[in-house]
GROMACS .gro file of C-alpha atoms in nm:
model
  141
    1MET     CA    1   0.988  -0.127  -1.933
    2LYS     CA    2   0.920  -0.449  -2.107
    3ASP     CA    3   1.199  -0.690  -1.985
    4PRO     CA    4   1.021  -0.896  -1.734
    5THR     CA    5   1.341  -1.007  -1.556
    6VAL     CA    6   1.435  -0.641  -1.486
    7CYS     CA    7   1.085  -0.562  -1.382
    8GLY     CA    8   1.096  -0.882  -1.147
    9TYR     CA    9   1.426  -0.783  -0.984
   10LEU     CA   10   1.308  -0.414  -0.916
   11LEU     CA   11   0.973  -0.554  -0.788
   12TRP     CA   12   1.192  -0.777  -0.549
   13PHE     CA   13   1.409  -0.488  -0.447
   14LEU     CA   14   1.102  -0.273  -0.373
   15LEU     CA   15   0.945  -0.561  -0.175
   16GLY     CA   16   1.291  -0.602   0.010
   17LEU     CA   17   1.278  -0.235   0.112
   18PHE     CA   18   0.917  -0.279   0.225
   19CYS     CA   19   1.000  -0.569   0.439
   20LEU     CA   20   1.287  -0.391   0.608
   21ARG     CA   21   1.043  -0.131   0.714
   22VAL     CA   22   0.789  -0.384   0.843
   23LEU     CA   23   1.080  -0.571   1.028
   24GLY     CA   24   1.225  -0.245   1.161
   25GLN     CA   25   0.890  -0.113   1.298
   26LEU     CA   26   0.834  -0.466   1.460
   27LEU     CA   27   1.177  -0.447   1.632
   28VAL     CA   28   1.092  -0.100   1.748
   29VAL     CA   29   0.777  -0.233   1.906
   30LEU     CA   30   0.920  -0.542   2.059
   31ARG     CA   31   1.275  -0.438   2.161
   32ARG     CA   32   1.287  -0.057   2.131
   33PRO     CA   33   1.670  -0.071   2.015
   34ARG     CA   34   1.858   0.271   2.053
   35TRP     CA   35   1.999   0.233   1.689
   36LEU     CA   36   1.646   0.258   1.536
   37PRO     CA   37   1.420   0.569   1.549
   38PRO     CA   38   1.141   0.572   1.828
   39MET     CA   39   0.798   0.442   1.720
   40GLU     CA   40   0.659   0.798   1.681
   41GLN     CA   41   0.892   0.816   1.351
   42TRP     CA   42   0.749   0.485   1.220
   43TYR     CA   43   0.382   0.522   1.265
   44SER     CA   44   0.125   0.788   1.229
   45GLY     CA   45  -0.140   0.600   1.448
   46VAL     CA   46  -0.420   0.615   1.199
   47ILE     CA   47  -0.462   0.234   1.210
   48PRO     CA   48  -0.406   0.042   1.543
   49TYR     CA   49  -0.073  -0.151   1.510
   50ARG     CA   50  -0.225  -0.475   1.596
   51ILE     CA   51  -0.428  -0.424   1.279
   52LEU     CA   52  -0.160  -0.256   1.075
   53LEU     CA   53   0.091  -0.561   1.115
   54PRO     CA   54  -0.132  -0.818   0.959
   55ILE     CA   55  -0.229  -0.587   0.670
   56GLN     CA   56   0.129  -0.521   0.608
   57LEU     CA   57   0.189  -0.898   0.603
   58VAL     CA   58  -0.069  -0.934   0.351
   59PHE     CA   59   0.091  -0.677   0.144
   60ILE     CA   60   0.416  -0.864   0.172
   61LEU     CA   61   0.250  -1.195   0.065
   62VAL     CA   62   0.072  -1.035  -0.246
   63MET     CA   63   0.375  -0.833  -0.356
   64GLY     CA   64   0.595  -1.158  -0.330
   65LEU     CA   65   0.363  -1.347  -0.538
   66ILE     CA   66   0.359  -1.067  -0.799
   67ALA     CA   67   0.737  -1.024  -0.796
   68HIS     CA   68   0.768  -1.408  -0.831
   69SER     CA   69   0.549  -1.402  -1.138
   70PHE     CA   70   0.812  -1.200  -1.293
   71THR     CA   71   1.103  -1.399  -1.218
   72GLY     CA   72   0.976  -1.753  -1.131
   73GLU     CA   73   0.887  -2.029  -1.357
   74HIS     CA   74   0.507  -2.036  -1.260
   75LEU     CA   75   0.255  -1.745  -1.302
   76LEU     CA   76   0.117  -1.701  -0.954
   77VAL     CA   77  -0.079  -1.380  -1.026
   78PRO     CA   78  -0.277  -1.323  -1.360
   79ALA     CA   79  -0.156  -1.045  -1.577
   80PRO     CA   80  -0.412  -0.742  -1.553
   81GLY     CA   81  -0.559  -0.633  -1.886
   82PRO     CA   82  -0.412  -0.303  -2.036
   83GLY     CA   83  -0.693  -0.098  -1.912
   84PHE     CA   84  -0.668  -0.214  -1.549
   85ALA     CA   85  -0.300  -0.184  -1.580
   86ARG     CA   86  -0.332   0.184  -1.688
   87GLY     CA   87  -0.552   0.235  -1.391
   88ILE     CA   88  -0.275   0.084  -1.169
   89VAL     CA   89  -0.038   0.335  -1.299
   90TRP     CA   90  -0.257   0.625  -1.257
   91PHE     CA   91  -0.336   0.514  -0.915
   92SER     CA   92   0.047   0.498  -0.852
   93TYR     CA   93   0.082   0.863  -0.960
   94LEU     CA   94  -0.203   0.968  -0.740
   95TYR     CA   95  -0.076   0.781  -0.438
   96ALA     CA   96   0.287   0.929  -0.474
   97ALA     CA   97   0.144   1.274  -0.531
   98LEU     CA   98  -0.070   1.242  -0.214
   99MET     CA   99   0.241   1.120  -0.013
  100LEU     CA  100   0.441   1.409  -0.139
  101LEU     CA  101   0.158   1.650  -0.039
  102ARG     CA  102   0.137   1.456   0.309
  103TYR     CA  103   0.533   1.541   0.327
  104ALA     CA  104   0.488   1.907   0.245
  105VAL     CA  105   0.199   1.939   0.495
  106ARG     CA  106   0.402   1.757   0.757
  107MET     CA  107   0.716   1.994   0.712
  108ILE     CA  108   0.499   2.299   0.726
  109ARG     CA  109   0.313   2.169   1.037
  110ARG     CA  110   0.629   2.011   1.219
  111VAL     CA  111   0.902   2.270   1.145
  112ASP     CA  112   1.091   2.132   1.441
  113GLN     CA  113   1.146   1.806   1.263
  114LYS     CA  114   1.335   1.962   0.980
  115TRP     CA  115   1.366   1.721   0.670
  116PHE     CA  116   1.323   1.378   0.758
  117GLY     CA  117   1.129   1.371   1.103
  118GLY     CA  118   0.842   1.133   1.088
  119THR     CA  119   0.897   1.056   0.726
  120ILE     CA  120   0.939   0.680   0.739
  121PRO     CA  121   0.591   0.611   0.662
  122ILE     CA  122   0.563   0.860   0.370
  123ILE     CA  123   0.900   0.711   0.217
  124PHE     CA  124   0.759   0.358   0.228
  125HIS     CA  125   0.427   0.466   0.088
  126LEU     CA  126   0.646   0.598  -0.207
  127VAL     CA  127   0.797   0.258  -0.215
  128LEU     CA  128   0.456   0.106  -0.260
  129ALA     CA  129   0.357   0.345  -0.523
  130ALA     CA  130   0.679   0.254  -0.717
  131PHE     CA  131   0.582  -0.103  -0.684
  132LEU     CA  132   0.273  -0.040  -0.829
  133TYR     CA  133   0.403   0.170  -1.105
  134VAL     CA  134   0.649  -0.096  -1.216
  135PHE     CA  135   0.389  -0.366  -1.213
  136GLY     CA  136   0.145  -0.149  -1.390
  137THR     CA  137   0.380  -0.009  -1.666
  138PHE     CA  138   0.482  -0.353  -1.747
  139HIS     CA  139   0.129  -0.452  -1.833
  140VAL     CA  140   0.029  -0.150  -2.040
  141ILE     CA  141   0.042  -0.202  -2.413
   0.00000   0.00000   0.00000
């Protein structure tokens, strides 16, 4: 994929999905609306939420700078070299594969949750892997 505009819009779309995840989780923490799944579905508890939220906000900032570099007039993030970009692509493959493995293990261990129980973090890790893939493949020669 070599069209920067197409890549940029795809990066903005993936960033938008991630922002919805962060906002949804924050709403669940603050308001517990009935129309959103409970916190147990959003969060595995590996990192305390008070630490996770700032990390997610940094991700949103960096992802926004990267996406803007594709669609804005000014380059806010320097382009990685082709070798580093290949590393990003390979990391995105590994990241996605680990999330698919995480899904399989969860479904084996939590048969009661069927197909989608507790999968919100897994799905959005796949969104992050897709973001890395799009960014990396654009810069691979």
